[in-house]
Amino acid sequence: MSMDNKEKLAAFAGLTGKSLTSGGLVNVVFHSPASGDALKAKGTPKTIAGKTVLQIETSLTEGRVTHENLTEGEIASALPKQFETFRKADLTDKNGTASVMISKKGAVTLLEKGKIGTAVEKPAADSGNDREKSRLLSGNEEFLKALDVADKNGRIHDKKQAKFRQICRFSEYIAEAAAKLNPEGELYVCDLCCGKSYLSFAAYHVLTAVLGRQVKMSCVDLKKSVIDYCADIAKKSGMDGMEFVCGDINEFEPLRKPDLVISLHACDIATDIVLNFAVRHHAEAILSTPCCHHQMNREMNCPTLDFIAERPVLRQKLADAATDALRLLMLDAAGYRTDATEFIDPEDTPKNIMLRAHRRKHWRDDSREAADKRERYRAAYFFMYGKEI
């Protein structure tokens, strides 16, 4: 590579350092790998031990992730080394952008727009490993250490970064749902198909330790080994209000009317069982992230949509969307206000749709509105399956 090309890469590194120092850096992303097992590298400003650094998170094959923290003085020498792996990079600053492109022959193109490095009033750096107090989870919680999401010092393991992001996002949904529940008295929460209960523990922690509520929580799963494992973690973490029940969710009887029913990635019709449970017991709020949608894929009988369904990949995507849409219509007809939102970044998990529902006040099952919603649900069901519900 000629000196001219090296100078361009050095200039890009210099712009990144300048952007970081000014507080205007949003991120710098390296992509289009030429070789190796790296997929992408993303640098964001972080504040660690009171100092602003550029934290490079490199995504590798097989879901692996590595991190490197660069001080302002290290950026000039370290950043150009990224181009030994990647052919392109994009810098986003609050006051401008810059890009680097390397051709197959090694020619470097550097493009720059705006006034990168112009000082801004509020630095872009977030609190990184010195997390802001307003964040619901810090990584230092006992249950995260017991689940091996974090080490004994509260540092999130590299391989568990995606799981931690998922837990943090779910915690925010829990806090939002709790804000709409009765502010007085003990909350009763049911987590059905709880599995290893990452989100069960997060929900309990947020409701009790962060929001200060009294909580009783029932977590149900078929696997005894998992239930025993989770019960032990709850005991070690001092989560006395949690109970773990080994059994079929079809047969589970709640202690009383649930305030909140949650479910993460219950497979296929297990999600429908969870939602029907919530409706049958008049749960005030529901948070459910479905997993696979095999039933619709197998049983779909809608000639109008055959132009989509005859392609296997598109048929599955159609089944995913239609199944969740029908679920929301069912909840609408049962007196809930519903919506669907992205639970987490699709790069972390493709199963990223969150179904949310809150029971409507003053709802009457014998009202005209209820009848209209039930009819709409029946018509949609018949359209997709070619049979009455």
Coordinates of C-alpha atoms in Angstrom, one line a residue:
M1 CA 0.0 0.0 0.0
S2 CA 1.4 3.4 -1.0
M3 CA 2.2 6.1 1.5
D4 CA -0.7 8.1 0.1
N5 CA -3.1 5.3 1.0
K6 CA -1.5 5.0 4.5
E7 CA -2.0 8.7 5.0
K8 CA -5.7 8.4 4.1
L9 CA -6.1 5.7 6.7
A10 CA -4.2 7.7 9.2
A11 CA -6.4 10.7 8.4
F12 CA -9.5 8.6 9.0
A13 CA -8.1 7.5 12.4
G14 CA -7.3 11.2 13.2
L15 CA -10.9 12.2 12.4
T16 CA -12.2 9.4 14.7
G17 CA -9.9 10.6 17.5
K18 CA -10.9 14.2 17.0
S19 CA -14.6 13.2 17.0
L20 CA -14.2 11.3 20.2
T21 CA -12.4 14.1 22.0
S22 CA -15.0 16.7 20.9
G23 CA -17.9 14.6 22.3
G24 CA -19.5 14.4 18.9
L25 CA -18.8 10.8 18.0
V26 CA -21.8 8.6 17.5
N27 CA -20.0 5.5 16.2
V28 CA -17.5 4.2 13.8
V29 CA -18.3 1.0 12.0
F30 CA -15.9 -1.3 10.1
H31 CA -17.5 -3.8 7.6
S32 CA -17.1 -5.8 4.4
P33 CA -14.4 -8.1 5.8
A34 CA -11.8 -9.3 3.3
S35 CA -10.7 -12.4 5.3
G36 CA -10.8 -14.0 8.7
D37 CA -13.7 -14.8 11.0
A38 CA -14.6 -11.2 11.9
L39 CA -18.0 -10.0 10.6
K40 CA -18.2 -6.4 11.8
A41 CA -16.5 -4.1 14.2
K42 CA -18.3 -1.2 15.9
G43 CA -16.7 1.5 17.9
T44 CA -18.7 3.6 20.4
P45 CA -17.6 6.2 23.0
K46 CA -17.7 4.9 26.6
T47 CA -16.7 6.3 29.9
I48 CA -14.7 3.9 31.9
A49 CA -13.0 4.7 35.2
G50 CA -13.7 8.4 34.5
K51 CA -12.0 8.4 31.1
T52 CA -13.6 8.5 27.7
V53 CA -12.5 5.6 25.4
L54 CA -13.4 4.2 22.1
Q55 CA -14.8 0.7 22.7
I56 CA -14.5 -1.6 19.7
E57 CA -16.9 -4.4 19.7
T58 CA -16.0 -7.0 17.1
S59 CA -18.6 -9.6 16.0
L60 CA -17.1 -12.9 15.0
T61 CA -18.5 -16.1 13.6
E62 CA -20.4 -18.6 15.8
G63 CA -21.8 -15.7 17.9
R64 CA -18.5 -14.7 19.4
V65 CA -17.8 -11.1 20.5
T66 CA -14.6 -9.4 21.6
H67 CA -14.0 -5.9 23.1
E68 CA -11.1 -3.5 23.0
N69 CA -10.9 -0.1 24.7
L70 CA -8.8 2.5 23.0
T71 CA -7.7 5.8 24.6
E72 CA -7.4 8.9 22.5
G73 CA -3.7 8.4 22.3
E74 CA -4.1 4.8 21.1
I75 CA -6.5 5.4 18.2
A76 CA -4.0 6.8 15.8
S77 CA -1.9 3.5 15.8
A78 CA -4.6 1.0 16.5
L79 CA -7.5 2.0 14.2
P80 CA -5.6 1.6 10.9
K81 CA -5.0 -2.0 11.8
Q82 CA -8.8 -2.6 11.4
F83 CA -8.2 -2.3 7.6
E84 CA -6.1 -5.4 7.6
T85 CA -9.5 -7.2 8.0
F86 CA -12.1 -4.8 6.7
R87 CA -12.4 -3.0 3.4
K88 CA -14.9 -0.3 4.4
A89 CA -15.6 2.0 7.4
D90 CA -18.1 4.7 8.2
L91 CA -17.7 7.4 10.9
T92 CA -20.8 9.2 12.2
D93 CA -20.3 12.4 14.1
K94 CA -23.0 14.8 15.3
N95 CA -21.6 17.4 12.9
G96 CA -20.5 15.3 10.0
T97 CA -19.6 11.9 8.4
A98 CA -16.5 10.2 6.9
S99 CA -16.1 7.0 5.0
V100 CA -13.2 4.8 3.8
M101 CA -13.4 2.3 0.9
I102 CA -10.5 0.1 -0.1
S103 CA -10.6 -1.5 -3.6
K104 CA -9.5 -5.0 -4.4
K105 CA -6.3 -3.5 -5.7
G106 CA -5.7 -1.7 -2.4
A107 CA -6.6 1.8 -3.5
V108 CA -8.0 3.9 -0.7
T109 CA -10.8 6.4 -1.0
L110 CA -11.5 8.8 1.8
L111 CA -14.7 10.8 1.8
E112 CA -15.5 13.5 4.4
K113 CA -18.6 15.7 5.0
G114 CA -19.5 18.3 7.5
K115 CA -17.4 19.6 10.4
I116 CA -16.3 16.5 12.2
G117 CA -14.8 17.2 15.6
T118 CA -16.7 20.4 16.3
A119 CA -17.3 20.6 20.0
V120 CA -20.7 19.8 21.3
E121 CA -22.3 20.8 24.5
K122 CA -23.0 17.2 25.7
P123 CA -20.5 14.5 25.0
A124 CA -21.8 11.5 23.2
A125 CA -20.1 9.0 25.4
D126 CA -22.4 6.8 27.5
S127 CA -21.4 5.3 30.8
G128 CA -20.0 2.1 29.4
N129 CA -18.9 -0.2 32.2
D130 CA -19.6 2.7 34.7
R131 CA -23.3 2.4 33.9
E132 CA -25.6 5.3 34.6
K133 CA -27.6 5.0 37.8
S134 CA -30.8 5.3 35.8
R135 CA -30.2 2.0 34.0
L136 CA -32.3 -0.7 35.4
L137 CA -29.6 -3.3 35.5
S138 CA -25.9 -2.8 36.1
G139 CA -24.5 -6.3 35.6
N140 CA -23.6 -6.5 39.3
E141 CA -26.9 -8.1 40.3
E142 CA -26.5 -11.5 42.1
F143 CA -28.8 -13.3 39.8
L144 CA -26.7 -12.3 36.7
K145 CA -23.6 -13.7 38.4
A146 CA -25.4 -16.9 39.4
L147 CA -26.6 -17.4 35.8
D148 CA -23.1 -16.8 34.6
V149 CA -24.1 -13.7 32.6
A150 CA -21.6 -11.7 34.6
D151 CA -18.4 -12.5 36.5
K152 CA -18.0 -11.9 40.2
N153 CA -17.0 -8.3 39.5
G154 CA -20.1 -7.5 37.6
R155 CA -18.5 -7.6 34.1
I156 CA -20.7 -9.1 31.4
H157 CA -19.1 -12.0 29.7
D158 CA -18.3 -11.4 26.1
K159 CA -20.4 -14.4 25.0
K160 CA -23.4 -13.2 27.0
Q161 CA -23.5 -9.6 25.7
A162 CA -26.5 -10.4 23.5
K163 CA -28.3 -12.1 26.3
F164 CA -27.6 -9.1 28.6
R165 CA -29.0 -6.7 26.0
Q166 CA -32.1 -8.9 25.8
I167 CA -32.5 -9.0 29.6
C168 CA -32.0 -5.2 29.8
R169 CA -34.6 -4.5 27.1
F170 CA -37.1 -6.9 28.8
S171 CA -36.6 -5.1 32.1
E172 CA -37.7 -1.9 30.4
Y173 CA -40.9 -3.6 29.2
I174 CA -41.5 -4.8 32.7
A175 CA -41.2 -1.3 34.1
E176 CA -43.5 0.1 31.4
A177 CA -46.1 -2.6 32.1
A178 CA -45.9 -2.1 35.9
A179 CA -46.6 1.6 35.5
K180 CA -50.1 0.6 34.3
L181 CA -50.9 -1.8 37.0
N182 CA -52.5 -1.2 40.4
P183 CA -49.9 0.9 42.4
E184 CA -51.0 -0.6 45.7
G185 CA -50.6 -4.0 47.2
E186 CA -48.7 -7.1 46.2
L187 CA -48.2 -7.9 42.5
Y188 CA -48.7 -11.5 41.3
V189 CA -46.7 -12.5 38.2
C190 CA -46.9 -15.8 36.2
D191 CA -44.0 -16.8 33.9
L192 CA -45.1 -19.8 31.9
C193 CA -42.5 -21.9 30.0
C194 CA -39.9 -20.1 32.1
G195 CA -36.9 -22.2 31.0
K196 CA -33.7 -21.0 32.7
S197 CA -35.6 -18.0 33.9
Y198 CA -33.2 -15.2 32.8
L199 CA -36.2 -12.9 32.3
S200 CA -38.1 -14.2 35.4
F201 CA -35.2 -13.1 37.6
A202 CA -34.9 -9.8 35.8
A203 CA -38.6 -9.1 36.1
Y204 CA -38.6 -9.9 39.8
H205 CA -35.5 -7.7 40.4
V206 CA -37.0 -4.7 38.6
L207 CA -40.3 -5.0 40.3
T208 CA -38.9 -5.4 43.8
A209 CA -35.4 -3.8 43.9
V210 CA -36.0 -1.0 41.4
L211 CA -39.7 -0.2 41.7
G212 CA -40.1 -1.2 45.3
R213 CA -43.1 -3.4 44.9
Q214 CA -44.1 -6.5 46.9
V215 CA -44.2 -9.4 44.4
K216 CA -45.2 -13.1 44.4
M217 CA -44.1 -14.8 41.2
S218 CA -44.9 -18.3 39.9
C219 CA -42.5 -19.7 37.3
V220 CA -43.6 -22.9 35.5
D221 CA -41.8 -25.3 33.3
L222 CA -41.9 -29.0 32.4
K223 CA -38.2 -29.7 33.0
K224 CA -37.5 -30.7 36.6
S225 CA -33.7 -30.1 36.3
V226 CA -34.3 -26.6 35.1
I227 CA -36.8 -25.9 37.9
D228 CA -34.5 -27.2 40.5
Y229 CA -31.6 -25.1 39.1
C230 CA -33.7 -21.9 39.1
A231 CA -35.1 -22.5 42.6
D232 CA -31.5 -22.8 43.8
I233 CA -30.5 -19.5 42.1
A234 CA -33.5 -17.7 43.6
K235 CA -32.5 -18.9 47.1
K236 CA -28.9 -17.8 46.7
S237 CA -30.0 -14.4 45.3
G238 CA -32.5 -13.8 48.1
M239 CA -35.5 -13.8 45.8
D240 CA -37.9 -15.2 48.4
G241 CA -41.1 -14.2 46.5
M242 CA -40.4 -16.6 43.6
E243 CA -41.7 -20.1 43.4
F244 CA -40.7 -22.6 40.7
V245 CA -43.3 -25.2 39.7
C246 CA -42.5 -28.3 37.6
G247 CA -45.5 -29.1 35.6
D248 CA -47.6 -28.7 32.4
I249 CA -48.8 -25.1 31.9
N250 CA -52.2 -26.6 30.7
E251 CA -52.7 -27.8 34.2
F252 CA -51.2 -25.0 36.3
E253 CA -53.6 -23.1 38.6
P254 CA -52.5 -19.7 39.6
L255 CA -52.6 -18.6 43.3
R256 CA -55.0 -15.8 42.3
K257 CA -55.8 -13.5 39.4
P258 CA -52.4 -12.6 37.8
D259 CA -51.5 -9.0 37.5
L260 CA -48.9 -9.9 34.8
V261 CA -48.4 -12.9 32.6
I262 CA -45.0 -13.2 30.8
S263 CA -43.6 -15.8 28.4
L264 CA -40.4 -15.8 26.4
H265 CA -40.0 -18.0 23.3
A266 CA -42.7 -20.5 24.2
C267 CA -42.6 -23.0 21.3
D268 CA -45.4 -23.0 18.7
I269 CA -48.8 -23.5 20.3
A270 CA -47.4 -23.1 23.8
T271 CA -47.6 -19.4 23.2
D272 CA -51.4 -19.8 22.5
I273 CA -51.7 -21.8 25.7
V274 CA -50.1 -19.0 27.6
L275 CA -52.3 -16.3 26.1
N276 CA -55.4 -18.3 26.7
F277 CA -54.3 -18.8 30.3
A278 CA -54.0 -15.1 30.7
V279 CA -57.4 -14.4 29.2
R280 CA -59.1 -17.1 31.2
H281 CA -57.7 -15.8 34.4
H282 CA -58.3 -12.1 33.5
A283 CA -54.6 -11.1 33.7
E284 CA -54.2 -7.3 33.8
A285 CA -51.2 -7.3 31.5
I286 CA -49.4 -9.7 29.1
L287 CA -45.9 -9.7 27.7
S288 CA -45.2 -12.6 25.3
T289 CA -42.4 -13.2 22.8
P290 CA -43.4 -16.2 20.5
C291 CA -40.9 -18.6 19.2
C292 CA -41.6 -21.0 16.2
H293 CA -44.9 -20.9 14.3
H294 CA -45.2 -24.5 13.1
Q295 CA -49.0 -24.9 13.3
M296 CA -49.9 -22.2 10.8
N297 CA -47.2 -23.4 8.5
R298 CA -48.6 -26.9 8.5
E299 CA -52.3 -26.1 8.5
M300 CA -52.6 -22.8 6.4
N301 CA -55.4 -23.2 3.8
C302 CA -55.8 -19.9 2.1
P303 CA -56.0 -20.1 -1.7
T304 CA -55.9 -16.3 -2.0
L305 CA -52.4 -16.3 -0.5
D306 CA -51.0 -19.3 -2.4
F307 CA -48.8 -17.0 -4.5
I308 CA -46.9 -16.4 -1.2
A309 CA -47.4 -19.8 0.5
E310 CA -46.1 -21.9 -2.4
R311 CA -42.6 -20.6 -1.6
P312 CA -41.4 -22.4 1.6
V313 CA -39.3 -19.5 2.9
L314 CA -42.0 -16.9 2.3
R315 CA -44.6 -19.3 3.6
Q316 CA -42.8 -19.4 7.0
K317 CA -42.6 -15.7 7.2
L318 CA -46.3 -15.4 6.3
A319 CA -47.1 -18.0 9.0
D320 CA -45.0 -16.0 11.5
A321 CA -46.8 -12.7 10.9
A322 CA -50.3 -14.2 10.5
T323 CA -50.1 -16.3 13.6
D324 CA -49.1 -13.3 15.8
A325 CA -51.7 -11.1 14.1
L326 CA -54.4 -13.7 14.9
R327 CA -53.2 -13.8 18.5
L328 CA -53.6 -10.1 18.9
L329 CA -57.1 -10.2 17.4
M330 CA -58.0 -12.9 19.9
L331 CA -56.8 -10.6 22.7
D332 CA -58.6 -7.6 21.2
A333 CA -61.8 -9.7 21.3
A334 CA -61.2 -10.6 24.9
G335 CA -61.0 -7.0 26.0
Y336 CA -57.3 -6.1 25.8
R337 CA -55.5 -3.2 24.2
T338 CA -52.7 -4.8 22.1
D339 CA -49.7 -4.0 20.1
A340 CA -46.6 -5.7 18.6
T341 CA -43.2 -4.3 18.8
E342 CA -39.6 -5.4 18.2
F343 CA -38.3 -6.9 21.4
I344 CA -34.6 -6.8 20.6
D345 CA -32.3 -6.2 17.6
P346 CA -32.8 -8.9 15.0
E347 CA -29.1 -9.4 14.9
D348 CA -29.3 -10.8 18.5
T349 CA -32.2 -13.1 17.8
P350 CA -34.7 -13.5 14.8
K351 CA -37.4 -14.3 17.3
N352 CA -37.8 -10.6 18.3
I353 CA -41.5 -9.8 18.2
M354 CA -43.0 -8.8 21.5
L355 CA -46.8 -9.1 21.9
R356 CA -48.1 -6.7 24.5
A357 CA -51.6 -6.5 26.0
H358 CA -53.3 -4.5 28.8
R359 CA -56.8 -5.3 30.0
R360 CA -59.2 -2.5 29.2
K361 CA -61.2 -1.0 32.0
H362 CA -65.0 -1.1 31.8
W363 CA -64.9 -3.8 29.1
R364 CA -68.1 -5.7 28.6
D365 CA -68.1 -9.1 26.8
D366 CA -71.8 -8.6 25.9
S367 CA -71.2 -5.2 24.2
R368 CA -71.6 -4.6 20.5
E369 CA -67.9 -3.7 20.3
A370 CA -66.9 -7.1 21.8
A371 CA -69.2 -8.9 19.3
D372 CA -67.6 -7.0 16.4
K373 CA -64.1 -7.9 17.5
R374 CA -65.0 -11.5 18.0
E375 CA -66.5 -11.6 14.5
R376 CA -63.4 -10.0 13.1
Y377 CA -61.2 -12.6 14.8
R378 CA -63.4 -15.5 13.5
A379 CA -63.3 -14.1 9.9
A380 CA -59.5 -13.8 10.0
Y381 CA -59.1 -17.3 11.4
F382 CA -61.4 -18.7 8.7
F383 CA -59.5 -16.8 6.0
M384 CA -56.1 -18.3 7.0
Y385 CA -57.2 -21.8 7.9
G386 CA -60.3 -22.4 5.8
K387 CA -62.3 -23.6 8.8
E388 CA -64.2 -22.2 11.7
I389 CA -62.5 -21.7 15.0

